[in-house]
Coordinates of C-alpha atoms in Angstrom, one line a residue:
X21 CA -5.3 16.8 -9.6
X22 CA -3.5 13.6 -9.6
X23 CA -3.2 13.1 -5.9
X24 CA -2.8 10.0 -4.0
X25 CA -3.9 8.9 -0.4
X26 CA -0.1 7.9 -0.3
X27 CA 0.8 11.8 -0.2
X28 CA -0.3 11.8 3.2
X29 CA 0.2 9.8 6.4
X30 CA -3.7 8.5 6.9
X31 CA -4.1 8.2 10.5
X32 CA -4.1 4.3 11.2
X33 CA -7.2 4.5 12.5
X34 CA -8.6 5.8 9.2
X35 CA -6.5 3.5 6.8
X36 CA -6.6 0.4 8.4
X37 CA -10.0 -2.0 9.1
X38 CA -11.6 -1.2 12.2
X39 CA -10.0 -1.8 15.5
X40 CA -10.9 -4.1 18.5
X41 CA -12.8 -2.7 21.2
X42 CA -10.3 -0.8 23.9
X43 CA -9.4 -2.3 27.1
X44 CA -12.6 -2.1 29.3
X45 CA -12.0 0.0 32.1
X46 CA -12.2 -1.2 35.5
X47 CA -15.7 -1.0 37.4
X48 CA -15.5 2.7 38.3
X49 CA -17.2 5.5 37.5
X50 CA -13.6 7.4 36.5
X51 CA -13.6 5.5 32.5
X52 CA -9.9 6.9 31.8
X53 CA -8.4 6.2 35.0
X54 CA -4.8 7.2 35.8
X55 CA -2.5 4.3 35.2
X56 CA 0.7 6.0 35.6
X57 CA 2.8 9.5 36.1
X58 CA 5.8 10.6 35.2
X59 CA 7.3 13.2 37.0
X60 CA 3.3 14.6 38.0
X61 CA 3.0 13.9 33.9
X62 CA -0.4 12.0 33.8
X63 CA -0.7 8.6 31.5
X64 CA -4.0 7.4 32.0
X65 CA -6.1 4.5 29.8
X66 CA -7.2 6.9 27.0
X67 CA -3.5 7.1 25.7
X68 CA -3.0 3.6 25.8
X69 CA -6.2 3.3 23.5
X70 CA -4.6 5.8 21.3
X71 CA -1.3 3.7 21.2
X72 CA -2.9 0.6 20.2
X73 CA -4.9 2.2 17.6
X74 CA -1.7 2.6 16.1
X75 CA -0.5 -0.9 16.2
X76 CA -1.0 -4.2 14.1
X77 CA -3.7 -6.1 13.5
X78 CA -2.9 -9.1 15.0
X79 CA -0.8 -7.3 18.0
X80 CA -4.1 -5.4 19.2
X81 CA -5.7 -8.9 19.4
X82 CA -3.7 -10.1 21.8
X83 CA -5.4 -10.0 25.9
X84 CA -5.5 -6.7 27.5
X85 CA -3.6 -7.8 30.5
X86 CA -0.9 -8.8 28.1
X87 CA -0.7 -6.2 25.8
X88 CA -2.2 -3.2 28.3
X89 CA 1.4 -3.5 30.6
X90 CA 3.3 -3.2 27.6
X91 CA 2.1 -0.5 26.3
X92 CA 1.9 1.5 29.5
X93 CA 5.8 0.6 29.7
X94 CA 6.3 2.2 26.3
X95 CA 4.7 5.1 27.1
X96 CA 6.4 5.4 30.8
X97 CA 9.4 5.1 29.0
X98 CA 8.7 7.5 26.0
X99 CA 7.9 10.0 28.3
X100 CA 11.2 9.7 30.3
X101 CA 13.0 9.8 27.2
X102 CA 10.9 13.4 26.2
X103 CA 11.5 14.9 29.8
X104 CA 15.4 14.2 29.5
X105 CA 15.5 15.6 26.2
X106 CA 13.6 18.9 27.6
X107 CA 16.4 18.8 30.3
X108 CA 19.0 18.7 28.5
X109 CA 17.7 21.7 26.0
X110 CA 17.6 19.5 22.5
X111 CA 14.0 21.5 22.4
X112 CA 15.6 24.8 21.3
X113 CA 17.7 23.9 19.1
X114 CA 16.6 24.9 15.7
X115 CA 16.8 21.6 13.8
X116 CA 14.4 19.8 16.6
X117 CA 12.7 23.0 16.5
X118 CA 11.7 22.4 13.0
X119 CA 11.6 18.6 13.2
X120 CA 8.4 19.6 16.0
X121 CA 7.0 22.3 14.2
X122 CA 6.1 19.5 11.0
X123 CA 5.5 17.0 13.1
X124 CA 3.0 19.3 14.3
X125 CA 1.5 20.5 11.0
X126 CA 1.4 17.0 9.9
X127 CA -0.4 16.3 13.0
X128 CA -3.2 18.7 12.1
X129 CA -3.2 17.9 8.4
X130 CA -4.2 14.5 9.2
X131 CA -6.5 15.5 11.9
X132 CA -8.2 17.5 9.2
X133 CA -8.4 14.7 6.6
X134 CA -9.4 12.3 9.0
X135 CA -12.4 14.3 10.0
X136 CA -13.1 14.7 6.1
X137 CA -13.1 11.1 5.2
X138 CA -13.8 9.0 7.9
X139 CA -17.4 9.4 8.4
X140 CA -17.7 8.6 4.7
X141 CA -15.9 5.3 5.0
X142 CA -19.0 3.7 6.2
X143 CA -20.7 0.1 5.2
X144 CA -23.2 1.3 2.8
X145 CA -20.4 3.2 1.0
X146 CA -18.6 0.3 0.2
X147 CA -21.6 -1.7 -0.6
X148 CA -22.4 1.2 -3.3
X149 CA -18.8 0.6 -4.6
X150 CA -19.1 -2.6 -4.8
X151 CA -22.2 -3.1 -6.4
X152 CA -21.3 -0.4 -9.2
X153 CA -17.8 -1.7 -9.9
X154 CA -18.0 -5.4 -9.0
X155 CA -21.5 -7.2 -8.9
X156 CA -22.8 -8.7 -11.5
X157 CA -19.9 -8.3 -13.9
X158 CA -17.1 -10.5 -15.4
X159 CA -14.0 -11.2 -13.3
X160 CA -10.7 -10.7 -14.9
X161 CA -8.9 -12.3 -17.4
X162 CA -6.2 -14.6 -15.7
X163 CA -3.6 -16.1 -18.1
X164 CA -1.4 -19.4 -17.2
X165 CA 2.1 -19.4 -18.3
X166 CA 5.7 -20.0 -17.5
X167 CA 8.6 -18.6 -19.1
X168 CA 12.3 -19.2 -19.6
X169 CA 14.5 -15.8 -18.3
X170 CA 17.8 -15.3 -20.1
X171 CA 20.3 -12.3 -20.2
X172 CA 20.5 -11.5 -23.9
X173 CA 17.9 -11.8 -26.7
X174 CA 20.9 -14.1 -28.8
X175 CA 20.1 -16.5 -26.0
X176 CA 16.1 -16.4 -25.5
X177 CA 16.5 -16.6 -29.5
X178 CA 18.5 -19.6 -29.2
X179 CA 16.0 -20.9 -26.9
X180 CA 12.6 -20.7 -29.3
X181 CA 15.0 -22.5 -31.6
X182 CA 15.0 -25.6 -29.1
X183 CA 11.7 -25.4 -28.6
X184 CA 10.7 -25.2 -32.4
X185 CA 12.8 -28.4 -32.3
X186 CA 10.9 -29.8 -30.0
X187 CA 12.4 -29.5 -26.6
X188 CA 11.0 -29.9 -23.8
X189 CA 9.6 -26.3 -21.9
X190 CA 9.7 -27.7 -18.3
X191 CA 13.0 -28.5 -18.3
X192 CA 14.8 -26.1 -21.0
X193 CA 13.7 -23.0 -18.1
X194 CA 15.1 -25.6 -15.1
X195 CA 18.4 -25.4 -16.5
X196 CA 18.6 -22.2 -18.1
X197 CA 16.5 -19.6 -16.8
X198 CA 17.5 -17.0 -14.0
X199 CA 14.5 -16.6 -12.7
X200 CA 14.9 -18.3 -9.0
X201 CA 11.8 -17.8 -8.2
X202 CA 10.1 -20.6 -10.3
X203 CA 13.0 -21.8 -13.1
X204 CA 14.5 -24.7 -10.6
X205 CA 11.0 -25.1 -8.5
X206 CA 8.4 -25.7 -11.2
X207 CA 10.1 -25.6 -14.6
X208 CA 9.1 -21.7 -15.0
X209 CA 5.7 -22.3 -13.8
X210 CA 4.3 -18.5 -13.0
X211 CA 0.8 -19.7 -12.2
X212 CA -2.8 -18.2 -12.7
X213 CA -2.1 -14.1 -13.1
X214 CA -4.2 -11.5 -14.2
X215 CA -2.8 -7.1 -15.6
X216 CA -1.1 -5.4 -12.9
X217 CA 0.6 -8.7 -11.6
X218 CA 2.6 -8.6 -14.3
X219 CA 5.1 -6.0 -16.2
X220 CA 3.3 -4.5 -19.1
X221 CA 5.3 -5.8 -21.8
X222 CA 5.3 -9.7 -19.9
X223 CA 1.1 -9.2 -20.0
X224 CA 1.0 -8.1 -23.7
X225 CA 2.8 -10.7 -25.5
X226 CA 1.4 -13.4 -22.9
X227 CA -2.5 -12.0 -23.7
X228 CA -1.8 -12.1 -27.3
X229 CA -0.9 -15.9 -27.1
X230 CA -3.2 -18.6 -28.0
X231 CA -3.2 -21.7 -24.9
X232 CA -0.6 -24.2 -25.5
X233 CA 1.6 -21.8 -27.3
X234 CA 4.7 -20.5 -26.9
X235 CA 6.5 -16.9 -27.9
X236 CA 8.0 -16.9 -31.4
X237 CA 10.2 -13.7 -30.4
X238 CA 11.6 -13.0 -26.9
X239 CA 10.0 -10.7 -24.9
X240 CA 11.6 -7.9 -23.3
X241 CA 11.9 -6.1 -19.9
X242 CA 13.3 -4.6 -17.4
X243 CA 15.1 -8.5 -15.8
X244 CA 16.2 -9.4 -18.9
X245 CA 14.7 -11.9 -22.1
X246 CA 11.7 -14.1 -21.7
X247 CA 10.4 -17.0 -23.5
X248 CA 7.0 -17.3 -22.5
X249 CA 4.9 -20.1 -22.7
X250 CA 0.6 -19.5 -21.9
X251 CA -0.6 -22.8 -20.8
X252 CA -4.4 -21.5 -20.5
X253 CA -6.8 -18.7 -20.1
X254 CA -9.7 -17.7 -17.7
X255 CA -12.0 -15.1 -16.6
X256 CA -12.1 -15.0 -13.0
X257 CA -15.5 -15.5 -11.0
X258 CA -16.8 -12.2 -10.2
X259 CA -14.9 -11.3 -6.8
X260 CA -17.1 -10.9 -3.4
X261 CA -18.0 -7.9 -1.4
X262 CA -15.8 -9.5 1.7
X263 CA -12.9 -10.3 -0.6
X264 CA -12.6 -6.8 -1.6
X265 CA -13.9 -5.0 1.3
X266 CA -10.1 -3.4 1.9
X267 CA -9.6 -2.5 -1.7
X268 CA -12.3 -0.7 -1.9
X269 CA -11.9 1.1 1.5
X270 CA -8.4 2.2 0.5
X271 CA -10.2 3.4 -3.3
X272 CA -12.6 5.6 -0.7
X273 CA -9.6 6.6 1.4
X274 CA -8.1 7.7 -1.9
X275 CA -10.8 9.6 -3.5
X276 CA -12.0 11.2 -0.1
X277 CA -8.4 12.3 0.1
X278 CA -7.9 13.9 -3.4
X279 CA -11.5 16.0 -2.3
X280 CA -10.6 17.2 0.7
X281 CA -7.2 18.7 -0.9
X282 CA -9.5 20.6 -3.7
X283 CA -11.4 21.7 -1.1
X284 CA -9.4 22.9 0.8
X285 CA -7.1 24.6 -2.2
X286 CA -10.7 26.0 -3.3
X287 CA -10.4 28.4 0.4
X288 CA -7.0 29.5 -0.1
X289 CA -5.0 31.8 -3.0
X290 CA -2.1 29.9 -3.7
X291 CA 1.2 32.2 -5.5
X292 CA 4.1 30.3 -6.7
X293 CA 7.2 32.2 -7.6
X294 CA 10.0 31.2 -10.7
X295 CA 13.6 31.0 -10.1
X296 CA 14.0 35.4 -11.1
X297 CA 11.5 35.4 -7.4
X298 CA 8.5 36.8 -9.3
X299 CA 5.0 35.7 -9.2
X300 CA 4.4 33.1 -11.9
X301 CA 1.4 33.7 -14.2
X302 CA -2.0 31.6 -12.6
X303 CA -2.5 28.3 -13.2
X304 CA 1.3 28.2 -14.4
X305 CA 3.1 25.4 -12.5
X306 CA 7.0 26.2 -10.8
X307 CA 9.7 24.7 -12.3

């Protein structure tokens, strides 16, 4: 089943790196005390934990008694806005209706997945990652290169031709390519890159290159016509366990994902109709 983490909304606390340590309650024996009410409607400390489990990074590493007010505003005011709603009866009609009821279901469908793959997203599982996809082998291949972008192949053409005459690479993709990004920076300069930085069809013809060569038919894709130049090759050092630490906790996030779905497929009998409103044959997929 080729399902991806991205089919659902991970719960932040799940998908991103481990937050900071909540705002320490005050010295009482009550450890959620009640910081506000709206309308008798409680707010107390453990929902403004749960809001700034959903923020940033670098916004829950800001001072409590910075960010603590300002979240307690949000929810003071988020809970206004849901009483007014209520008041003014936008809970019964049917389009909020529905809106609620799926945010409701997706509610518990993360709930659930969270509670499959959390507890599996633990140190020693991405140590065991690492060490069976990453230590001790080869980096990737990186390739240097720079290219000249052009609209039509009649005009990358016209550009090998210079450079079999011996023009000068730097400078021919300064004033001809359209490529902003590097043309009128760096002379076309794309830097060190390794597969999946690059289009397909830009990797193949640049990893078939020889260093210090440059392409003797234009490459094409999706912006346009490239003549590419490879200035030199590498294999990169074998990455560290910190450097990928995220990668490979969004790779377990995936796979726990994709198992938690067959699992839970593997407790229920799924029936998909056709278009006549008759059960399809098993294992037959709706069109």
């Amino acid at each position: 089943m080729a399902l991806l983490a991205s089919s659902f909304i991970i719960p932040p606390a799940m998908a991103a790196s481990p937050a900071p340590a909540a705002p320490a309650a005050p010295a009482t024996a009550d450890q959620n005390p009640l910081l506000a009410s709206v309308n008798g409607q409680d707010i107390r400390l453990n929902d403004v934990r749960q809001a700034m489990a959903t923020m940033p990074e670098q916004l829950r590493k800001l001072p409590d008694n910075i960010i603590v007010p300002i979240l307690l505003n949000q929810l003071v005011d988020q809970r206004a806005i849901q009483l007014a709603a209520t008041k003014s009866g936008l809970d019964k009609q049917p389009d909020v209706q529905q809106q609620m009821q799926q945010a409701s279901q997706g509610a518990l469908q993360n709930a659930y997945l969270s509670a499959q793959v959390a507890p599996t997203l633990t140190d020693d599982a991405v140590k065991a990652y690492y060490d069976k996809n990453y230590a001790n082998k080869p980096g990737a291949e990186e390739i240097h290169a720079r290219h000249i972008l052009v609209q039509t192949e009649a005009e990358a053409n016209d550009v090998i031709k210079q450079l079999k005459g011996g023009a000068d690479f730097g400078q021919l993709a300064t004033k001809l390519s359209k490529d902003p990004g590097s043309a009128k920076q760096n002379g076309g300069d794309l830097g060190w890159f390794k597969k999946g930085d690059m289009l397909p069809t830009f990797w193949d013809a640049a990893s078939a290159m020889q260093p210090n060569s440059f392409s003797q038919t234009p490459v094409h894709t999706q912006y346009g016509w490239h003549v590419i130049q490879v200035l030199g090759k590498r294999t990169a050092p074998t990455p560290t366990l910190d450097a990928t630490r995220d990668q490979i906790r969004q790779k377990l996030i995936q796979d726990g994902v994709q198992k938690a779905v067959a699992n839970a497929l593997a407790q229920v009998k799924v029936v998909r109709y056709g278009p006549d409103g008759k059960p399809l044959p098993e294992n037959q997929p709706a069109h």
